[in-house]
Amino acid sequence: MTDPESAVTDPESDSAGPGRGPAGPGGGPADRYTVISADCHAGADLLDYKPYLESEHHDDFDAWAATYVNPYEDLVADTADRNWNSARRLADLEADGIVAEVVFPNTIPPFFPSASLMAPAPSRAEYEQRWAGLRAHNRWLADFCEAAPGRRAGVAQILLNDPAEAAREVRRTKEAGLTGGILLPGAPPGSGVPELHSPAYDPLWAVCAELDVPVNHHGGSASPPLGDEPAARAVFMVETTWFSHRALWHLIFGGAFRRHPGLRLVLTEQGSGWIPGIMEMLDYYHGRLVASAARAATAESKFGAGLAGSMGASPSAVWRDNCYVGASFMRPHEFPLRDRIGLDKIMWGSDYPHDEGTAPYSREGLRIAYAGLPPAEIAAMTGGNAARVYGFDLAGLDRVAAVVGPTVEEIAEPLKEVPAGATSPAFAPGGSVRVW
């Protein structure tokens, strides 16, 4: 990334050491944290996508847009421009103590019935137009990131119907300057595309490993349709993170990391407290199935046949070497698990501009999660890890954080009262949240 340009006036400051500022927590600003949100969302206003479409799609776009009714209230509200108004967005994030962001999609790309994060895999008839819509978003996103150099890592969108075509888009978006990696769509049962453990996706994994492109799998993107009844909505809330977790064991047991050891997987907005238990479970099944395959034929031996050779290292070793978690706003019950998750794996996010995000109370969100922890650990989870995964220049961002970042003293102070206007689950009452 190029050196960050800030909407604030940078102080005169020299960096001390590669990629960090003067001596502070983790080497950053002396008394402030350099906060990078590893989970934000953006997209163009609907009609603004047209110039980014290939010309042969313009007439079809006009016809589609003329009758399209946006199903999301937040995308037609007077605050919707937070998704595409670069100056407003920088100001909002800086006011919230955040100096850079990883940008996932949010608005409706051309020819999609709903936000692409939730849209099902396209049919053969829809495929060409849907691809054109995602390429238009990726082109727009490259320009949006360029409007704030060094401050945004844009996550490109792909489809899974043709892994070779997806691999070509990875190369194109990397060359276009998108540094956030790709958004891996979900492949729930009935999606019409192979399950994620399939070797059919090897062309995609190969180019991501070659180009050091993170593969991001975002919460909410892998659930099958359940309907809109009250029970269905409740079941969705219970199951949606589980369906998003599935990408982890699909890629591990499918051997993607053995065949492509440079592949990196980031699981975003799925929490983090589940990881130690899941890794123990995966290690258990791995050991059990590999052992059963080495014994004389039994009812279970066929389940482990070939597994040791196809997947290589144990699941916990794959997690250690290849995986990260965009934990978004961590709950207090999660941070005691940080050593078991891996302190170098955890990235905080505000989920801006979503209602469930911590904005404009991200400082309070950081306090409710991290007060009392060692500053160097806080610095890693709130910025250092994201900088390493997504290639942010911390030295440049430190100069911005020296003006707008939350202070070490501020985050050390336990939160005594939840802000009245806070809507994020980070502040939800109950046993999972600690408020002093």
Coordinates of C-alpha atoms in Angstrom, one line a residue:
M1 CA 0.0 0.0 0.0
T2 CA 1.1 3.6 -0.6
D3 CA 1.6 5.9 2.4
P4 CA -1.7 6.8 4.0
E5 CA -3.2 10.2 3.4
S6 CA -5.3 11.5 6.2
A7 CA -8.2 13.8 6.5
V8 CA -6.4 15.1 9.6
T9 CA -3.2 17.0 9.8
D10 CA -0.3 14.6 10.5
P11 CA 2.1 15.6 13.2
E12 CA 5.8 15.6 12.5
S13 CA 6.9 12.2 13.6
D14 CA 9.7 9.8 12.7
S15 CA 9.1 6.1 12.8
A16 CA 11.3 3.9 15.0
G17 CA 12.0 0.6 13.4
P18 CA 10.5 -1.0 10.3
G19 CA 6.7 -0.4 10.0
R20 CA 6.1 1.1 13.4
G21 CA 6.1 4.6 15.0
P22 CA 7.8 5.8 18.1
A23 CA 7.8 3.6 21.2
G24 CA 4.3 2.9 22.3
P25 CA 2.2 -0.3 22.7
G26 CA 3.7 -2.7 20.2
G27 CA 6.0 0.1 18.9
G28 CA 3.2 2.4 17.7
P29 CA 2.4 6.0 18.8
A30 CA 3.7 6.7 22.3
D31 CA 0.3 7.0 24.0
R32 CA -2.3 5.8 21.4
Y33 CA -3.4 2.7 19.6
T34 CA -3.3 2.4 15.8
V35 CA -6.7 0.8 15.2
I36 CA -7.5 -0.9 12.0
S37 CA -11.0 -2.3 11.6
A38 CA -10.8 -5.7 9.9
D39 CA -14.5 -5.7 9.3
C40 CA -16.2 -2.8 7.5
H41 CA -18.6 -2.6 4.5
A42 CA -19.0 -0.4 1.5
G43 CA -20.4 -0.3 -2.0
A44 CA -21.5 2.1 -4.7
D45 CA -24.9 3.7 -5.0
L46 CA -26.9 1.6 -7.4
L47 CA -26.8 3.8 -10.5
D48 CA -23.1 4.6 -9.9
Y49 CA -22.2 1.1 -10.9
K50 CA -23.1 1.6 -14.6
P51 CA -19.8 3.2 -15.7
Y52 CA -18.0 0.3 -14.2
L53 CA -19.9 -2.3 -16.3
E54 CA -18.8 -3.4 -19.7
S55 CA -20.7 -1.5 -22.3
E56 CA -22.6 -4.5 -23.6
H57 CA -24.4 -4.7 -20.3
H58 CA -25.5 -1.1 -20.1
D59 CA -29.0 -1.6 -21.7
D60 CA -29.7 -4.6 -19.5
F61 CA -28.6 -2.6 -16.5
D62 CA -30.9 0.3 -17.4
A63 CA -33.8 -2.1 -17.6
W64 CA -32.9 -3.9 -14.4
A65 CA -32.3 -0.7 -12.4
A66 CA -35.5 0.9 -13.6
T67 CA -37.7 -1.7 -11.8
Y68 CA -35.3 -2.7 -8.9
V69 CA -36.7 -2.1 -5.4
N70 CA -34.0 -2.2 -2.8
P71 CA -35.0 -4.5 0.0
Y72 CA -32.7 -3.0 2.7
E73 CA -33.9 0.0 4.7
D74 CA -30.4 1.1 5.6
L75 CA -29.5 1.3 1.9
V76 CA -32.3 3.8 1.1
A77 CA -32.0 5.8 4.3
D78 CA -30.4 9.3 4.4
T79 CA -27.3 7.6 6.0
A80 CA -26.8 5.2 3.1
D81 CA -24.0 7.4 1.6
R82 CA -21.7 6.2 4.4
N83 CA -21.2 3.3 2.0
W84 CA -19.7 5.4 -0.8
N85 CA -19.1 9.0 0.4
S86 CA -15.3 8.8 0.9
A87 CA -14.9 12.0 2.9
R88 CA -17.8 11.3 5.2
R89 CA -16.5 7.8 5.8
L90 CA -13.0 8.9 6.7
A91 CA -14.4 11.5 9.1
D92 CA -16.7 9.0 10.8
L93 CA -13.9 6.4 11.2
E94 CA -11.5 9.0 12.5
A95 CA -14.0 10.3 15.0
D96 CA -14.4 6.7 16.1
G97 CA -10.7 6.3 16.6
I98 CA -10.1 4.1 13.5
V99 CA -7.4 4.9 11.0
A100 CA -7.8 2.2 8.4
E101 CA -10.3 -0.5 7.3
V102 CA -10.7 -3.8 5.5
V103 CA -13.7 -3.2 3.2
F104 CA -16.2 -6.0 2.5
P105 CA -19.2 -5.4 0.2
N106 CA -22.5 -4.0 1.4
T107 CA -24.6 -2.5 -1.4
I108 CA -26.4 -4.3 -4.2
P109 CA -24.2 -5.0 -7.2
P110 CA -25.8 -5.0 -10.7
F111 CA -28.1 -7.8 -11.6
F112 CA -28.3 -9.2 -8.0
P113 CA -31.6 -9.7 -6.2
S114 CA -30.1 -8.7 -2.9
A115 CA -26.6 -8.0 -1.4
S116 CA -24.2 -10.4 -2.9
L117 CA -23.1 -11.6 0.6
M118 CA -26.5 -13.2 1.0
A119 CA -27.4 -14.0 -2.6
P120 CA -27.5 -17.7 -3.6
A121 CA -25.2 -19.0 -6.3
P122 CA -26.4 -17.9 -9.7
S123 CA -28.0 -20.3 -12.2
R124 CA -26.4 -20.9 -15.5
A125 CA -28.7 -18.3 -17.1
E126 CA -27.8 -15.7 -14.5
Y127 CA -24.1 -16.4 -14.4
E128 CA -22.8 -14.0 -17.1
Q129 CA -24.7 -11.0 -15.8
R130 CA -23.9 -11.7 -12.1
W131 CA -20.2 -11.9 -13.0
A132 CA -20.4 -8.6 -14.8
G133 CA -22.0 -7.1 -11.7
L134 CA -19.3 -8.3 -9.4
R135 CA -16.5 -7.1 -11.8
A136 CA -18.2 -3.7 -11.8
H137 CA -18.1 -3.7 -8.0
N138 CA -14.5 -4.6 -7.9
R139 CA -13.6 -1.8 -10.3
W140 CA -15.6 0.7 -8.3
L141 CA -13.9 -0.6 -5.1
A142 CA -10.4 -0.1 -6.5
D143 CA -11.3 3.5 -7.2
F144 CA -12.8 3.9 -3.7
C145 CA -9.7 2.6 -2.1
E146 CA -7.5 4.8 -4.2
A147 CA -9.4 7.8 -2.8
A148 CA -7.8 7.1 0.6
P149 CA -4.4 5.7 -0.2
G150 CA -3.1 3.3 2.4
R151 CA -6.3 3.6 4.5
R152 CA -8.5 0.9 2.8
A153 CA -7.9 -2.8 1.9
G154 CA -10.7 -3.7 -0.5
V155 CA -12.0 -7.2 -0.6
A156 CA -12.8 -8.4 -4.2
Q157 CA -15.9 -10.4 -5.0
I158 CA -15.9 -13.6 -7.0
L159 CA -18.3 -16.4 -8.0
L160 CA -17.5 -20.1 -7.6
N161 CA -19.2 -21.5 -10.7
D162 CA -16.0 -21.5 -12.7
P163 CA -12.9 -21.6 -10.5
A164 CA -10.6 -20.8 -13.4
E165 CA -12.6 -17.6 -14.1
A166 CA -12.5 -16.7 -10.4
A167 CA -8.7 -17.2 -10.5
R168 CA -8.4 -14.7 -13.4
E169 CA -10.4 -12.1 -11.4
V170 CA -8.1 -12.6 -8.4
R171 CA -5.1 -11.7 -10.7
R172 CA -6.9 -8.7 -12.2
T173 CA -8.0 -7.3 -8.8
K174 CA -4.6 -7.8 -7.3
E175 CA -3.1 -5.9 -10.2
A176 CA -5.8 -3.2 -9.8
G177 CA -4.5 -2.5 -6.2
L178 CA -7.1 -4.3 -4.1
T179 CA -5.2 -5.6 -1.1
G180 CA -8.0 -7.1 1.1
G181 CA -8.0 -10.4 -0.7
I182 CA -11.2 -12.1 -1.9
L183 CA -14.6 -12.8 -0.4
L184 CA -15.2 -16.5 -0.5
P185 CA -18.9 -17.2 -1.2
G186 CA -20.7 -19.8 0.8
A187 CA -21.5 -23.1 -0.7
P188 CA -24.4 -24.3 1.5
P189 CA -26.2 -27.6 0.7
G190 CA -28.3 -27.1 -2.4
S191 CA -26.2 -24.1 -3.7
G192 CA -25.5 -25.7 -7.0
V193 CA -21.7 -25.4 -6.7
P194 CA -19.3 -28.1 -5.3
E195 CA -18.8 -28.1 -1.6
L196 CA -15.7 -26.2 -0.5
H197 CA -13.7 -29.3 0.2
S198 CA -13.7 -30.2 -3.5
P199 CA -10.4 -30.2 -5.4
A200 CA -12.3 -28.4 -8.2
Y201 CA -11.3 -25.1 -6.5
D202 CA -7.6 -25.8 -6.7
P203 CA -7.1 -23.2 -9.5
L204 CA -8.5 -20.6 -7.1
W205 CA -6.5 -21.7 -4.1
A206 CA -3.3 -21.8 -6.3
V207 CA -3.5 -18.2 -7.4
C208 CA -4.4 -16.9 -4.0
A209 CA -1.4 -18.7 -2.5
E210 CA 0.9 -17.6 -5.4
L211 CA -0.1 -13.9 -5.0
D212 CA -0.4 -13.9 -1.2
V213 CA -4.1 -13.0 -1.5
P214 CA -6.1 -13.6 1.7
V215 CA -9.3 -15.8 1.3
N216 CA -12.0 -14.2 3.5
H217 CA -15.1 -16.0 4.5
H218 CA -17.6 -13.6 6.1
G219 CA -20.3 -14.5 8.6
G220 CA -23.8 -14.8 7.2
S221 CA -22.7 -15.7 3.7
A222 CA -23.2 -19.5 3.8
S223 CA -26.6 -20.2 5.2
P224 CA -29.2 -22.0 3.1
P225 CA -32.6 -20.3 2.7
L226 CA -34.8 -21.0 5.6
G227 CA -37.9 -18.8 5.0
D228 CA -39.2 -15.8 6.7
E229 CA -41.4 -17.2 9.5
P230 CA -40.5 -16.2 13.1
A231 CA -39.1 -19.7 13.8
A232 CA -37.0 -19.6 10.6
R233 CA -35.5 -16.2 11.5
A234 CA -34.7 -17.5 15.0
V235 CA -33.1 -20.7 13.5
F236 CA -31.1 -18.5 11.1
M237 CA -29.6 -16.6 14.1
V238 CA -28.7 -19.9 15.8
E239 CA -27.2 -21.5 12.7
T240 CA -25.7 -18.8 10.6
T241 CA -22.3 -18.6 12.2
W242 CA -22.1 -22.5 12.2
F243 CA -22.7 -22.5 8.4
S244 CA -19.9 -19.9 8.1
H245 CA -17.5 -21.9 10.2
R246 CA -17.9 -24.9 7.8
A247 CA -15.4 -23.3 5.4
L248 CA -12.7 -24.0 7.9
W249 CA -13.1 -27.8 8.2
H250 CA -14.0 -28.1 4.5
L251 CA -10.6 -26.6 3.4
I252 CA -8.7 -28.4 6.1
F253 CA -10.1 -31.9 5.5
G254 CA -10.1 -31.3 1.8
G255 CA -6.4 -30.8 1.8
A256 CA -6.3 -27.3 0.3
F257 CA -3.6 -26.2 2.7
R258 CA -1.4 -29.3 2.0
R259 CA -1.6 -28.7 -1.7
H260 CA -1.2 -24.9 -1.3
P261 CA 0.8 -24.2 1.8
G262 CA 0.9 -20.5 1.3
L263 CA -2.9 -20.3 1.3
R264 CA -4.4 -18.0 4.1
L265 CA -7.9 -18.2 5.3
V266 CA -9.6 -15.4 7.4
L267 CA -12.9 -16.1 9.1
T268 CA -14.6 -12.7 9.7
E269 CA -17.6 -11.6 11.8
Q270 CA -18.1 -15.1 13.3
G271 CA -16.8 -14.5 16.8
S272 CA -13.7 -16.2 18.1
G273 CA -14.7 -18.0 21.3
W274 CA -15.7 -21.1 19.4
I275 CA -12.3 -21.7 17.9
P276 CA -10.4 -23.6 20.7
G277 CA -13.2 -26.1 21.1
I278 CA -13.7 -26.6 17.4
M279 CA -10.0 -27.1 16.9
E280 CA -9.9 -29.7 19.6
M281 CA -12.9 -31.5 18.0
L282 CA -11.3 -31.4 14.5
D283 CA -8.0 -32.8 15.9
Y284 CA -10.0 -35.5 17.7
Y285 CA -11.7 -36.6 14.5
H286 CA -8.5 -36.3 12.5
G287 CA -6.6 -38.6 14.9
R288 CA -9.5 -41.0 15.3
L289 CA -10.1 -41.4 11.5
V290 CA -6.4 -41.6 10.6
A291 CA -6.0 -44.3 13.3
S292 CA -9.0 -46.2 12.2
A293 CA -7.8 -46.3 8.6
A294 CA -4.6 -48.0 9.7
R295 CA -6.4 -50.9 11.3
A296 CA -8.1 -53.9 9.8
A297 CA -11.3 -53.2 8.0
T298 CA -14.0 -51.9 10.4
A299 CA -17.2 -50.0 10.0
E300 CA -15.3 -46.8 10.7
S301 CA -12.1 -47.4 8.8
K302 CA -13.6 -46.4 5.4
F303 CA -14.2 -42.9 6.8
G304 CA -10.5 -42.3 7.4
A305 CA -9.2 -44.0 4.3
G306 CA -6.7 -41.7 2.6
L307 CA -7.3 -38.8 4.9
A308 CA -3.7 -38.6 6.3
G309 CA -2.2 -38.4 2.9
S310 CA -4.7 -36.0 1.4
M311 CA -4.8 -33.4 4.1
G312 CA -1.3 -33.5 5.6
A313 CA -0.9 -31.7 8.9
S314 CA -3.3 -31.9 11.8
P315 CA -6.2 -29.3 11.9
S316 CA -4.5 -27.4 14.8
A317 CA -1.3 -27.2 12.9
V318 CA -3.2 -25.8 9.8
W319 CA -4.8 -23.2 12.1
R320 CA -1.5 -22.2 13.5
D321 CA 0.2 -21.8 10.0
N322 CA -2.6 -20.7 7.7
C323 CA -5.7 -19.2 9.5
Y324 CA -6.8 -15.9 11.1
V325 CA -10.0 -14.6 12.6
G326 CA -11.6 -11.2 12.0
A327 CA -13.3 -11.5 15.4
S328 CA -15.0 -8.1 14.9
F329 CA -16.1 -6.7 18.3
M330 CA -14.9 -9.3 20.8
R331 CA -17.0 -10.1 23.8
P332 CA -15.3 -10.2 27.2
H333 CA -15.8 -14.0 27.5
E334 CA -13.6 -14.4 24.4
F335 CA -10.4 -12.6 25.4
P336 CA -9.3 -15.1 28.1
L337 CA -9.1 -17.5 25.2
R338 CA -6.7 -15.4 23.1
D339 CA -3.7 -17.5 23.8
R340 CA -5.5 -20.6 22.8
I341 CA -6.8 -18.9 19.6
G342 CA -3.4 -17.4 18.9
L343 CA -2.7 -13.8 19.9
D344 CA -1.2 -13.3 16.4
K345 CA -4.5 -14.5 14.8
I346 CA -7.1 -12.1 16.2
M347 CA -8.2 -8.9 14.4
W348 CA -10.8 -6.5 15.8
G349 CA -13.5 -4.9 13.6
S350 CA -16.2 -2.2 14.0
D351 CA -18.6 -3.5 11.3
Y352 CA -19.1 0.1 10.1
P353 CA -21.7 1.2 8.9
H354 CA -24.0 -1.6 10.0
D355 CA -26.4 -1.0 12.9
E356 CA -24.9 -3.9 14.8
G357 CA -21.5 -2.3 14.5
T358 CA -19.8 -0.5 17.3
A359 CA -19.8 3.0 15.6
P360 CA -19.9 5.6 16.9
Y361 CA -19.0 4.0 20.2
S362 CA -16.0 2.0 19.1
R363 CA -13.8 3.4 21.9
E364 CA -16.3 2.1 24.4
G365 CA -16.4 -1.2 22.5
L366 CA -12.7 -1.5 22.9
R367 CA -12.9 -0.7 26.5
I368 CA -15.5 -3.3 27.3
A369 CA -13.4 -6.0 25.6
Y370 CA -9.8 -5.1 26.3
A371 CA -9.6 -3.0 29.5
G372 CA -7.0 -4.5 31.8
L373 CA -5.1 -6.4 29.1
P374 CA -1.4 -5.7 28.3
P375 CA -1.1 -2.8 25.9
A376 CA 1.1 -4.7 23.5
E377 CA -1.6 -7.4 23.2
I378 CA -4.3 -4.8 22.6
A379 CA -2.1 -3.2 19.9
A380 CA -1.7 -6.5 18.1
M381 CA -5.5 -7.4 18.1
T382 CA -6.7 -3.9 17.2
G383 CA -4.2 -3.1 14.4
G384 CA -0.9 -5.0 14.2
N385 CA -2.3 -8.3 13.1
A386 CA -4.5 -6.7 10.5
A387 CA -1.6 -4.7 9.1
R388 CA 0.4 -7.9 8.7
V389 CA -2.4 -9.9 7.1
Y390 CA -3.6 -7.1 4.7
G391 CA -0.3 -5.3 4.0
F392 CA -1.1 -1.9 5.7
D393 CA 1.9 0.4 6.3
L394 CA 1.9 0.8 10.0
A395 CA 4.4 3.6 10.1
G396 CA 2.2 5.8 8.0
L397 CA -0.9 4.9 9.9
D398 CA 0.8 5.6 13.2
R399 CA 1.1 9.2 12.2
V400 CA -2.7 9.4 11.7
A401 CA -3.3 7.5 15.0
A402 CA -1.1 10.0 16.9
V403 CA -4.0 12.5 16.2
V404 CA -7.2 10.4 16.2
G405 CA -6.4 7.0 17.9
P406 CA -7.8 6.1 21.3
T407 CA -5.3 6.6 24.1
V408 CA -3.7 3.7 26.0
E409 CA -5.0 5.3 29.2
E410 CA -8.6 5.6 27.8
I411 CA -8.8 1.9 26.7
A412 CA -7.3 0.8 30.1
E413 CA -10.3 2.3 31.9
P414 CA -13.1 -0.3 32.5
L415 CA -16.4 0.7 31.0
K416 CA -18.9 1.5 33.8
E417 CA -21.9 2.4 31.7
V418 CA -23.0 1.3 28.2
P419 CA -23.7 4.3 25.9
A420 CA -27.5 5.0 25.6
G421 CA -27.4 4.9 21.8
A422 CA -25.3 1.8 21.4
T423 CA -26.9 -0.9 19.2
S424 CA -24.1 -3.4 18.8
P425 CA -24.2 -6.9 20.3
A426 CA -20.8 -6.0 21.8
F427 CA -22.8 -4.1 24.4
A428 CA -25.6 -6.7 24.9
P429 CA -26.5 -7.5 28.5
G430 CA -26.0 -10.9 29.8
G431 CA -23.3 -13.3 31.0
S432 CA -21.2 -13.0 27.8
V433 CA -20.5 -9.3 28.4
R434 CA -18.6 -7.8 31.3
V435 CA -19.5 -4.3 32.3
W436 CA -17.9 -2.8 35.5

